[in-house]
mmCIF file of C-alpha atoms in Angstrom:
data_model
loop_
_atom_site.group_PDB
_atom_site.id
_atom_site.type_symbol
_atom_site.label_atom_id
_atom_site.label_comp_id
_atom_site.label_asym_id
_atom_site.label_seq_id
_atom_site.Cartn_x
_atom_site.Cartn_y
_atom_site.Cartn_z
ATOM 1 C CA UNK A 18 8.307 -8.802 35.017
ATOM 2 C CA UNK A 19 8.649 -6.443 32.068
ATOM 3 C CA UNK A 20 10.875 -6.646 29.015
ATOM 4 C CA UNK A 21 10.004 -4.220 26.233
ATOM 5 C CA UNK A 22 13.571 -3.517 25.179
ATOM 6 C CA UNK A 23 12.870 -4.841 21.674
ATOM 7 C CA UNK A 24 10.798 -1.705 21.066
ATOM 8 C CA UNK A 25 13.915 0.451 21.324
ATOM 9 C CA UNK A 26 13.021 4.146 21.030
ATOM 10 C CA UNK A 27 9.366 3.231 20.430
ATOM 11 C CA UNK A 28 8.938 2.064 24.018
ATOM 12 C CA UNK A 29 6.526 3.887 26.344
ATOM 13 C CA UNK A 30 6.300 4.185 30.092
ATOM 14 C CA UNK A 31 4.425 1.629 32.160
ATOM 15 C CA UNK A 32 1.805 4.279 32.875
ATOM 16 C CA UNK A 33 1.287 5.064 29.174
ATOM 17 C CA UNK A 34 1.044 1.388 28.307
ATOM 18 C CA UNK A 35 -1.413 0.763 31.141
ATOM 19 C CA UNK A 36 -3.645 3.537 29.804
ATOM 20 C CA UNK A 37 -3.645 1.969 26.323
ATOM 21 C CA UNK A 38 -4.271 -1.477 27.793
ATOM 22 C CA UNK A 39 -7.287 -0.065 29.613
ATOM 23 C CA UNK A 40 -8.484 1.243 26.258
ATOM 24 C CA UNK A 41 -8.216 -2.127 24.539
ATOM 25 C CA UNK A 42 -9.792 -3.926 27.516
ATOM 26 C CA UNK A 43 -12.451 -1.212 27.817
ATOM 27 C CA UNK A 44 -11.949 -0.788 31.528
ATOM 28 C CA UNK A 45 -11.220 2.092 33.895
ATOM 29 C CA UNK A 46 -7.619 3.352 33.505
ATOM 30 C CA UNK A 47 -7.586 4.308 37.183
ATOM 31 C CA UNK A 48 -8.039 0.671 38.191
ATOM 32 C CA UNK A 49 -5.640 -0.785 35.563
ATOM 33 C CA UNK A 50 -1.963 -1.502 36.190
ATOM 34 C CA UNK A 51 0.610 -3.722 34.487
ATOM 35 C CA UNK A 52 1.661 -7.030 35.995
ATOM 36 C CA UNK A 53 3.842 -8.265 33.133
ATOM 37 C CA UNK A 54 4.697 -7.177 29.619
ATOM 38 C CA UNK A 55 6.875 -8.510 26.808
ATOM 39 C CA UNK A 56 7.444 -7.900 23.116
ATOM 40 C CA UNK A 57 7.620 -10.076 19.999
ATOM 41 C CA UNK A 58 8.837 -8.480 16.797
ATOM 42 C CA UNK A 59 6.656 -9.315 13.795
ATOM 43 C CA UNK A 60 8.551 -10.826 10.872
ATOM 44 C CA UNK A 61 7.667 -9.258 7.513
ATOM 45 C CA UNK A 62 9.064 -10.527 4.234
ATOM 46 C CA UNK A 63 8.272 -7.492 2.056
ATOM 47 C CA UNK A 64 10.384 -4.326 1.905
ATOM 48 C CA UNK A 65 8.809 -1.397 3.752
ATOM 49 C CA UNK A 66 11.070 1.616 3.621
ATOM 50 C CA UNK A 67 9.107 3.715 6.137
ATOM 51 C CA UNK A 68 8.627 0.986 8.753
ATOM 52 C CA UNK A 69 11.335 0.530 11.368
ATOM 53 C CA UNK A 70 9.511 -2.309 13.109
ATOM 54 C CA UNK A 71 6.237 -4.055 13.881
ATOM 55 C CA UNK A 72 5.648 -5.521 17.324
ATOM 56 C CA UNK A 73 3.172 -7.476 19.398
ATOM 57 C CA UNK A 74 3.160 -6.145 22.947
ATOM 58 C CA UNK A 75 1.556 -8.631 25.336
ATOM 59 C CA UNK A 76 1.275 -9.414 29.005
ATOM 60 C CA UNK A 77 -1.021 -9.391 32.020
ATOM 61 C CA UNK A 78 -2.830 -6.397 33.438
ATOM 62 C CA UNK A 79 -4.296 -6.064 36.911
ATOM 63 C CA UNK A 80 -7.845 -4.773 36.567
ATOM 64 C CA UNK A 81 -9.449 -4.270 39.937
ATOM 65 C CA UNK A 82 -7.047 -6.838 41.378
ATOM 66 C CA UNK A 83 -7.849 -9.432 38.678
ATOM 67 C CA UNK A 84 -5.244 -10.576 36.134
ATOM 68 C CA UNK A 85 -6.367 -10.079 32.522
ATOM 69 C CA UNK A 86 -4.254 -10.884 29.427
ATOM 70 C CA UNK A 87 -3.747 -8.133 26.879
ATOM 71 C CA UNK A 88 -2.241 -7.772 23.423
ATOM 72 C CA UNK A 89 -1.489 -4.619 21.413
ATOM 73 C CA UNK A 90 0.152 -3.937 18.055
ATOM 74 C CA UNK A 91 2.839 -1.265 17.770
ATOM 75 C CA UNK A 92 4.160 0.064 14.464
ATOM 76 C CA UNK A 93 7.303 2.198 14.396
ATOM 77 C CA UNK A 94 7.206 4.462 11.310
ATOM 78 C CA UNK A 95 10.066 6.628 10.128
ATOM 79 C CA UNK A 96 11.373 8.787 7.331
ATOM 80 C CA UNK A 97 12.809 6.550 4.669
ATOM 81 C CA UNK A 98 16.062 8.476 4.930
ATOM 82 C CA UNK A 99 16.654 6.107 7.860
ATOM 83 C CA UNK A 100 16.116 3.009 5.763
ATOM 84 C CA UNK A 101 19.233 1.140 4.616
ATOM 85 C CA UNK A 102 17.787 1.297 1.099
ATOM 86 C CA UNK A 103 18.135 5.074 1.114
ATOM 87 C CA UNK A 104 21.906 4.630 0.824
ATOM 88 C CA UNK A 105 21.321 3.379 -2.725
ATOM 89 C CA UNK A 106 19.857 6.743 -3.801
ATOM 90 C CA UNK A 107 22.449 8.889 -5.651
ATOM 91 C CA UNK A 108 23.477 11.920 -3.616
ATOM 92 C CA UNK A 109 22.102 14.394 -6.147
ATOM 93 C CA UNK A 110 18.604 12.903 -5.856
ATOM 94 C CA UNK A 111 18.368 12.348 -2.098
ATOM 95 C CA UNK A 112 16.502 15.521 -1.169
ATOM 96 C CA UNK A 113 13.899 14.866 -3.848
ATOM 97 C CA UNK A 114 13.652 11.192 -2.896
ATOM 98 C CA UNK A 115 13.192 11.958 0.804
ATOM 99 C CA UNK A 116 10.357 14.382 0.073
ATOM 100 C CA UNK A 117 8.601 11.933 -2.239
ATOM 101 C CA UNK A 118 7.659 9.397 0.458
ATOM 102 C CA UNK A 119 5.128 10.749 2.999
ATOM 103 C CA UNK A 120 6.125 8.838 6.122
ATOM 104 C CA UNK A 121 4.052 11.081 8.449
ATOM 105 C CA UNK A 122 0.755 10.337 6.720
ATOM 106 C CA UNK A 123 -0.098 7.105 8.513
ATOM 107 C CA UNK A 124 0.267 8.623 11.963
ATOM 108 C CA UNK A 125 -1.881 11.592 10.933
ATOM 109 C CA UNK A 126 -4.564 9.283 9.538
ATOM 110 C CA UNK A 127 -4.740 7.418 12.843
ATOM 111 C CA UNK A 128 -4.914 10.692 14.756
ATOM 112 C CA UNK A 129 -7.958 11.689 12.697
ATOM 113 C CA UNK A 130 -11.583 10.536 12.948
ATOM 114 C CA UNK A 131 -11.451 8.661 9.641
ATOM 115 C CA UNK A 132 -12.728 5.497 11.348
ATOM 116 C CA UNK A 133 -16.026 7.301 11.972
ATOM 117 C CA UNK A 134 -16.365 8.411 8.345
ATOM 118 C CA UNK A 135 -15.653 5.240 6.390
ATOM 119 C CA UNK A 136 -18.656 3.784 4.532
ATOM 120 C CA UNK A 137 -20.457 0.797 5.993
ATOM 121 C CA UNK A 138 -18.455 -2.371 5.394
ATOM 122 C CA UNK A 139 -15.088 -0.641 5.728
ATOM 123 C CA UNK A 140 -13.274 -0.119 8.994
ATOM 124 C CA UNK A 141 -9.766 0.300 10.360
ATOM 125 C CA UNK A 142 -7.952 -0.808 13.514
ATOM 126 C CA UNK A 143 -8.807 1.218 16.605
ATOM 127 C CA UNK A 144 -5.929 3.529 17.469
ATOM 128 C CA UNK A 145 -4.878 3.528 21.119
ATOM 129 C CA UNK A 146 -2.129 6.099 20.830
ATOM 130 C CA UNK A 147 0.310 7.848 18.501
ATOM 131 C CA UNK A 148 3.630 9.028 19.920
ATOM 132 C CA UNK A 149 6.155 11.226 18.133
ATOM 133 C CA UNK A 150 9.603 9.793 18.844
ATOM 134 C CA UNK A 151 11.615 12.553 17.191
ATOM 135 C CA UNK A 152 11.349 14.763 14.110
ATOM 136 C CA UNK A 153 11.687 11.767 11.773
ATOM 137 C CA UNK A 154 9.769 8.956 13.466
ATOM 138 C CA UNK A 155 6.650 8.022 15.414
ATOM 139 C CA UNK A 156 5.003 4.946 16.892
ATOM 140 C CA UNK A 157 1.378 3.976 16.316
ATOM 141 C CA UNK A 158 -0.344 1.699 18.848
ATOM 142 C CA UNK A 159 -3.355 -0.259 17.633
ATOM 143 C CA UNK A 160 -5.932 -2.699 18.871
ATOM 144 C CA UNK A 161 -5.296 -6.172 17.390
ATOM 145 C CA UNK A 162 -7.400 -7.294 14.439
ATOM 146 C CA UNK A 163 -8.472 -10.921 14.582
ATOM 147 C CA UNK A 164 -8.041 -11.914 10.953
ATOM 148 C CA UNK A 165 -10.404 -14.465 9.422
ATOM 149 C CA UNK A 166 -8.925 -15.259 5.989
ATOM 150 C CA UNK A 167 -11.293 -15.760 3.083
ATOM 151 C CA UNK A 168 -10.781 -17.026 -0.430
ATOM 152 C CA UNK A 169 -10.262 -14.119 -2.811
ATOM 153 C CA UNK A 170 -12.808 -15.133 -5.428
ATOM 154 C CA UNK A 171 -13.901 -12.749 -8.152
ATOM 155 C CA UNK A 172 -16.994 -12.082 -6.031
ATOM 156 C CA UNK A 173 -14.813 -11.028 -3.100
ATOM 157 C CA UNK A 174 -12.690 -8.818 -5.338
ATOM 158 C CA UNK A 175 -15.882 -7.183 -6.596
ATOM 159 C CA UNK A 176 -17.161 -6.625 -3.055
ATOM 160 C CA UNK A 177 -13.903 -4.979 -2.007
ATOM 161 C CA UNK A 178 -13.866 -2.847 -5.170
ATOM 162 C CA UNK A 179 -17.368 -1.564 -4.432
ATOM 163 C CA UNK A 180 -16.252 -0.539 -0.932
ATOM 164 C CA UNK A 181 -13.185 1.223 -2.352
ATOM 165 C CA UNK A 182 -15.443 3.055 -4.804
ATOM 166 C CA UNK A 183 -17.676 4.221 -1.968
ATOM 167 C CA UNK A 184 -14.655 5.295 0.050
ATOM 168 C CA UNK A 185 -13.245 7.203 -2.932
ATOM 169 C CA UNK A 186 -16.363 9.313 -3.371
ATOM 170 C CA UNK A 187 -17.810 9.564 0.154
ATOM 171 C CA UNK A 188 -17.993 13.305 0.973
ATOM 172 C CA UNK A 189 -17.003 12.861 4.618
ATOM 173 C CA UNK A 190 -13.980 10.792 3.653
ATOM 174 C CA UNK A 191 -12.811 13.210 0.961
ATOM 175 C CA UNK A 192 -12.606 15.889 3.663
ATOM 176 C CA UNK A 193 -9.755 13.856 5.188
ATOM 177 C CA UNK A 194 -8.080 12.782 1.957
ATOM 178 C CA UNK A 195 -5.245 15.274 2.443
ATOM 179 C CA UNK A 196 -4.909 14.858 6.209
ATOM 180 C CA UNK A 197 -1.312 13.771 5.622
ATOM 181 C CA UNK A 198 -0.443 17.202 4.259
ATOM 182 C CA UNK A 199 1.507 15.616 1.413
ATOM 183 C CA UNK A 200 0.684 17.249 -1.902
ATOM 184 C CA UNK A 201 1.096 14.644 -4.616
ATOM 185 C CA UNK A 202 0.638 14.728 -8.345
ATOM 186 C CA UNK A 203 1.374 11.976 -10.811
ATOM 187 C CA UNK A 204 3.910 14.338 -12.387
ATOM 188 C CA UNK A 205 5.893 14.024 -9.139
ATOM 189 C CA UNK A 206 6.073 10.269 -9.660
ATOM 190 C CA UNK A 207 7.253 10.784 -13.236
ATOM 191 C CA UNK A 208 9.926 13.319 -12.242
ATOM 192 C CA UNK A 209 11.038 11.037 -9.438
ATOM 193 C CA UNK A 210 10.919 7.259 -9.727
ATOM 194 C CA UNK A 211 10.174 7.014 -13.459
ATOM 195 C CA UNK A 212 12.693 9.519 -14.842
ATOM 196 C CA UNK A 213 15.435 8.764 -12.321
ATOM 197 C CA UNK A 214 15.181 4.991 -12.102
ATOM 198 C CA UNK A 215 12.641 3.227 -14.299
ATOM 199 C CA UNK A 216 12.967 4.855 -17.729
ATOM 200 C CA UNK A 217 16.798 4.724 -17.828
ATOM 201 C CA UNK A 218 16.572 1.068 -16.815
ATOM 202 C CA UNK A 219 14.161 0.268 -19.651
ATOM 203 C CA UNK A 220 16.513 1.875 -22.171
ATOM 204 C CA UNK A 221 19.528 -0.077 -20.937
ATOM 205 C CA UNK A 222 20.402 -2.724 -23.591
ATOM 206 C CA UNK A 223 21.994 -4.960 -20.956
ATOM 207 C CA UNK A 224 18.633 -5.422 -19.238
ATOM 208 C CA UNK A 225 17.098 -7.010 -22.310
ATOM 209 C CA UNK A 226 20.142 -9.239 -22.820
ATOM 210 C CA UNK A 227 19.680 -10.889 -19.420
ATOM 211 C CA UNK A 228 18.750 -14.532 -20.136
ATOM 212 C CA UNK A 229 15.621 -14.485 -17.957
ATOM 213 C CA UNK A 230 14.382 -11.214 -19.427
ATOM 214 C CA UNK A 231 15.152 -12.250 -22.981
ATOM 215 C CA UNK A 232 13.244 -15.472 -22.431
ATOM 216 C CA UNK A 233 10.130 -13.768 -21.043
ATOM 217 C CA UNK A 234 9.984 -10.699 -23.308
ATOM 218 C CA UNK A 235 9.676 -11.300 -27.005
ATOM 219 C CA UNK A 236 10.552 -8.538 -29.467
ATOM 220 C CA UNK A 237 6.950 -7.385 -29.729
ATOM 221 C CA UNK A 238 6.442 -6.980 -25.975
ATOM 222 C CA UNK A 239 9.742 -5.184 -25.596
ATOM 223 C CA UNK A 240 8.898 -2.828 -28.457
ATOM 224 C CA UNK A 241 5.444 -2.096 -27.028
ATOM 225 C CA UNK A 242 6.805 -1.363 -23.561
ATOM 226 C CA UNK A 243 9.495 0.984 -24.839
ATOM 227 C CA UNK A 244 6.965 2.760 -27.052
ATOM 228 C CA UNK A 245 4.714 3.281 -24.030
ATOM 229 C CA UNK A 246 7.685 4.573 -22.022
ATOM 230 C CA UNK A 247 8.289 7.174 -24.694
ATOM 231 C CA UNK A 248 4.695 8.391 -24.278
ATOM 232 C CA UNK A 249 4.899 8.966 -20.515
ATOM 233 C CA UNK A 250 4.531 12.734 -20.686
ATOM 234 C CA UNK A 251 1.495 12.490 -22.941
ATOM 235 C CA UNK A 252 -0.128 9.799 -20.790
ATOM 236 C CA UNK A 253 0.421 11.771 -17.591
ATOM 237 C CA UNK A 254 -1.174 14.852 -19.086
ATOM 238 C CA UNK A 255 -4.192 12.794 -20.080
ATOM 239 C CA UNK A 256 -4.444 11.264 -16.614
ATOM 240 C CA UNK A 257 -4.295 14.744 -15.107
ATOM 241 C CA UNK A 258 -7.660 15.565 -16.669
ATOM 242 C CA UNK A 259 -9.541 13.050 -14.508
ATOM 243 C CA UNK A 260 -11.220 13.979 -11.202
ATOM 244 C CA UNK A 261 -9.329 13.454 -7.960
ATOM 245 C CA UNK A 262 -10.943 11.241 -5.328
ATOM 246 C CA UNK A 263 -9.831 9.653 -2.076
ATOM 247 C CA UNK A 264 -7.315 6.853 -2.487
ATOM 248 C CA UNK A 265 -5.884 4.414 0.020
ATOM 249 C CA UNK A 266 -2.755 4.428 -2.127
ATOM 250 C CA UNK A 267 -1.803 0.760 -1.728
ATOM 251 C CA UNK A 268 -5.059 -1.200 -1.840
ATOM 252 C CA UNK A 269 -3.510 -4.631 -2.348
ATOM 253 C CA UNK A 270 -5.050 -7.688 -0.629
ATOM 254 C CA UNK A 271 -2.274 -7.537 2.014
ATOM 255 C CA UNK A 272 -3.788 -4.266 3.252
ATOM 256 C CA UNK A 273 -7.448 -5.348 3.043
ATOM 257 C CA UNK A 274 -8.064 -7.682 5.959
ATOM 258 C CA UNK A 275 -11.154 -9.765 6.645
ATOM 259 C CA UNK A 276 -12.566 -10.677 10.035
ATOM 260 C CA UNK A 277 -15.369 -12.937 11.235
ATOM 261 C CA UNK A 278 -17.792 -10.066 10.592
ATOM 262 C CA UNK A 279 -19.455 -10.946 7.266
ATOM 263 C CA UNK A 280 -18.538 -8.659 4.352
ATOM 264 C CA UNK A 281 -16.393 -6.377 6.536
ATOM 265 C CA UNK A 282 -12.999 -5.229 5.267
ATOM 266 C CA UNK A 283 -10.339 -3.722 7.530
ATOM 267 C CA UNK A 284 -7.990 -1.171 5.954
ATOM 268 C CA UNK A 285 -4.400 -1.016 7.181
ATOM 269 C CA UNK A 286 -1.170 0.717 6.074
ATOM 270 C CA UNK A 287 -2.225 4.274 5.238
ATOM 271 C CA UNK A 288 1.210 5.559 4.249
ATOM 272 C CA UNK A 289 0.110 6.681 0.769
ATOM 273 C CA UNK A 290 -3.399 7.872 1.675
ATOM 274 C CA UNK A 291 -4.215 10.988 -0.398
ATOM 275 C CA UNK A 292 -6.168 12.313 -3.384
ATOM 276 C CA UNK A 293 -5.539 10.470 -6.657
ATOM 277 C CA UNK A 294 -7.255 10.279 -10.052
ATOM 278 C CA UNK A 295 -10.444 8.226 -9.991
ATOM 279 C CA UNK A 296 -9.834 4.484 -10.063
ATOM 280 C CA UNK A 297 -6.316 4.656 -8.603
ATOM 281 C CA UNK A 298 -6.893 1.866 -6.071
ATOM 282 C CA UNK A 299 -8.019 -0.592 -8.753
ATOM 283 C CA UNK A 300 -4.467 -1.197 -9.952
ATOM 284 C CA UNK A 301 -3.069 -2.658 -6.734
ATOM 285 C CA UNK A 302 -6.311 -4.469 -6.025
ATOM 286 C CA UNK A 303 -5.936 -6.127 -9.424
ATOM 287 C CA UNK A 304 -2.236 -6.968 -9.539
ATOM 288 C CA UNK A 305 -1.038 -6.836 -5.927
ATOM 289 C CA UNK A 306 -1.170 -10.585 -5.342
ATOM 290 C CA UNK A 307 -0.061 -11.393 -8.893
ATOM 291 C CA UNK A 308 3.104 -9.333 -8.330
ATOM 292 C CA UNK A 309 3.868 -11.522 -5.313
ATOM 293 C CA UNK A 310 3.078 -14.761 -7.126
ATOM 294 C CA UNK A 311 0.020 -15.450 -4.946
ATOM 295 C CA UNK A 312 -2.466 -15.157 -7.802
ATOM 296 C CA UNK A 313 -2.074 -16.431 -11.337
ATOM 297 C CA UNK A 314 -1.794 -13.763 -14.009
ATOM 298 C CA UNK A 315 -4.304 -15.856 -15.951
ATOM 299 C CA UNK A 316 -6.914 -14.439 -13.547
ATOM 300 C CA UNK A 317 -6.217 -10.779 -14.306
ATOM 301 C CA UNK A 318 -8.839 -10.356 -17.039
ATOM 302 C CA UNK A 319 -11.547 -12.033 -14.965
ATOM 303 C CA UNK A 320 -10.723 -9.963 -11.883
ATOM 304 C CA UNK A 321 -10.561 -6.722 -13.868
ATOM 305 C CA UNK A 322 -13.982 -7.392 -15.391
ATOM 306 C CA UNK A 323 -15.384 -7.862 -11.877
ATOM 307 C CA UNK A 324 -13.792 -4.966 -10.038
ATOM 308 C CA UNK A 325 -14.313 -2.152 -12.544
ATOM 309 C CA UNK A 326 -18.143 -2.135 -12.574
ATOM 310 C CA UNK A 327 -18.205 -2.843 -8.833
ATOM 311 C CA UNK A 328 -15.989 0.186 -8.151
ATOM 312 C CA UNK A 329 -18.226 2.354 -10.334
ATOM 313 C CA UNK A 330 -21.279 1.046 -8.466
ATOM 314 C CA UNK A 331 -19.569 2.168 -5.264
ATOM 315 C CA UNK A 332 -19.066 5.626 -6.749
ATOM 316 C CA UNK A 333 -22.730 5.739 -7.708
ATOM 317 C CA UNK A 334 -23.781 4.805 -4.169
ATOM 318 C CA UNK A 335 -22.058 7.994 -2.975
ATOM 319 C CA UNK A 336 -23.593 10.185 -5.671
ATOM 320 C CA UNK A 337 -20.596 10.249 -8.038
ATOM 321 C CA UNK A 338 -21.600 9.883 -11.694
ATOM 322 C CA UNK A 339 -18.243 9.556 -13.475
ATOM 323 C CA UNK A 340 -18.820 7.358 -16.539
ATOM 324 C CA UNK A 341 -17.618 3.759 -16.463
ATOM 325 C CA UNK A 342 -15.548 4.244 -19.634
ATOM 326 C CA UNK A 343 -13.789 7.213 -18.036
ATOM 327 C CA UNK A 344 -12.978 5.208 -14.912
ATOM 328 C CA UNK A 345 -11.659 2.356 -17.032
ATOM 329 C CA UNK A 346 -9.418 4.689 -19.027
ATOM 330 C CA UNK A 347 -8.050 6.339 -15.876
ATOM 331 C CA UNK A 348 -7.482 2.874 -14.408
ATOM 332 C CA UNK A 349 -5.617 1.773 -17.550
ATOM 333 C CA UNK A 350 -3.381 4.838 -17.477
ATOM 334 C CA UNK A 351 -2.555 4.351 -13.814
ATOM 335 C CA UNK A 352 -1.971 0.631 -14.147
ATOM 336 C CA UNK A 353 0.645 1.269 -16.821
ATOM 337 C CA UNK A 354 2.305 4.295 -15.214
ATOM 338 C CA UNK A 355 2.502 2.994 -11.648
ATOM 339 C CA UNK A 356 2.809 -0.747 -12.268
ATOM 340 C CA UNK A 357 3.396 -1.790 -15.865
ATOM 341 C CA UNK A 358 6.426 0.373 -16.589
ATOM 342 C CA UNK A 359 8.190 -0.695 -13.395
ATOM 343 C CA UNK A 360 7.052 -4.329 -13.162
ATOM 344 C CA UNK A 361 10.334 -5.929 -14.220
ATOM 345 C CA UNK A 362 11.921 -7.412 -11.058
ATOM 346 C CA UNK A 363 15.364 -5.973 -11.768
ATOM 347 C CA UNK A 364 16.236 -6.183 -8.082
ATOM 348 C CA UNK A 365 16.106 -9.999 -8.370
ATOM 349 C CA UNK A 366 18.044 -10.491 -11.594
ATOM 350 C CA UNK A 367 21.417 -10.789 -9.879
ATOM 351 C CA UNK A 368 20.236 -13.897 -8.040
ATOM 352 C CA UNK A 369 21.184 -17.379 -9.240
ATOM 353 C CA UNK A 370 18.753 -18.656 -11.890
ATOM 354 C CA UNK A 371 15.990 -20.826 -10.486
ATOM 355 C CA UNK A 372 12.531 -22.025 -11.528
ATOM 356 C CA UNK A 373 10.980 -19.668 -8.963
ATOM 357 C CA UNK A 374 12.844 -16.665 -10.352
ATOM 358 C CA UNK A 375 11.886 -17.615 -13.900
ATOM 359 C CA UNK A 376 8.228 -17.807 -12.843
ATOM 360 C CA UNK A 377 8.495 -14.362 -11.279
ATOM 361 C CA UNK A 378 9.935 -12.802 -14.433
ATOM 362 C CA UNK A 379 7.351 -14.567 -16.596
ATOM 363 C CA UNK A 380 4.562 -13.352 -14.327
ATOM 364 C CA UNK A 381 5.814 -9.769 -14.445
ATOM 365 C CA UNK A 382 5.936 -9.966 -18.240
ATOM 366 C CA UNK A 383 2.277 -11.001 -18.252
ATOM 367 C CA UNK A 384 1.367 -8.085 -15.947
ATOM 368 C CA UNK A 385 3.111 -5.703 -18.342
ATOM 369 C CA UNK A 386 1.390 -7.265 -21.338
ATOM 370 C CA UNK A 387 -1.985 -6.985 -19.601
ATOM 371 C CA UNK A 388 -1.426 -3.313 -18.757
ATOM 372 C CA UNK A 389 -0.432 -2.523 -22.345
ATOM 373 C CA UNK A 390 -3.442 -4.394 -23.708
ATOM 374 C CA UNK A 391 -5.778 -2.517 -21.362
ATOM 375 C CA UNK A 392 -4.266 0.808 -22.397
ATOM 376 C CA UNK A 393 -4.772 -0.068 -26.077
ATOM 377 C CA UNK A 394 -8.339 -1.266 -25.445
ATOM 378 C CA UNK A 395 -9.307 2.033 -23.793
ATOM 379 C CA UNK A 396 -7.618 4.446 -26.180
#
């Protein structure tokens, strides 16, 4: 019995699925057929504008007449013009907005041989197949990763940072940094998200009059943030002077999985994989869990002190000699531009007041304060 209707347009033929099952079971495709197959959609509580769906595809395969269970992961990626959130983009900005999000990159990364080039300690799920569905979508089929959660201590953060530093500078990896074919410069981010959405929001008096915002942002913090917003052009030009290295693009703990292999980290979600100024991945490594309320903002200073030298040590291991102070300054600039300026959870402020919402706003205020302090400390 087969029921893969939940996949919708991402479904494949029985023959294609059997071939991928043979790959994950490491058996002869000629002697592998499907007995049963079914699909469970994976619930995901974070917005992902280029993901149409995530699915576990499971069942029984007949391998040489013997029934063997199988399980594969399928990810349906799409242009974010197909996301319901795209309807919120003003008409005059839609062409620019559509071009700003490189939805094709992840499929191109999995079609490459990046998995063979990553430094020791880093890996990625084995790709079983990538299928173009139409001109604006594709489906990526992956071998499951058996996750073995670990406590994210400062030592673990440092270990991950060292691996990201090695990845950033590894010559073989840099050769694939632009495999997505998406030319990106921080100026694009400024002309897009910052100028269109974030900066007008920060200069809206009604934002600061919201009771939750007013309670979390004192006059000094508000003044500092607005002053930094007024310096965006200058800060971007400074950031543009730093060397470009490979960046995962969203190196938050959610995308850095651990298995039962000691010290191994599995990278997932390559949608923003490209070249970025040195140290780019440190920002999301530092604040990713704090933004979601999973890590206390009181830990930010301790984590930052651990990951910066570890990242630089990773650079050194690959022969890159960029000075630690330069990496820290680039990191500070990027933390403010990509996180600090847009950290206010404005999308949540229309919800009924609650202790949880107040904690979120307070936490975001601390992230902003930390990013401003780091910028001041490195200037």
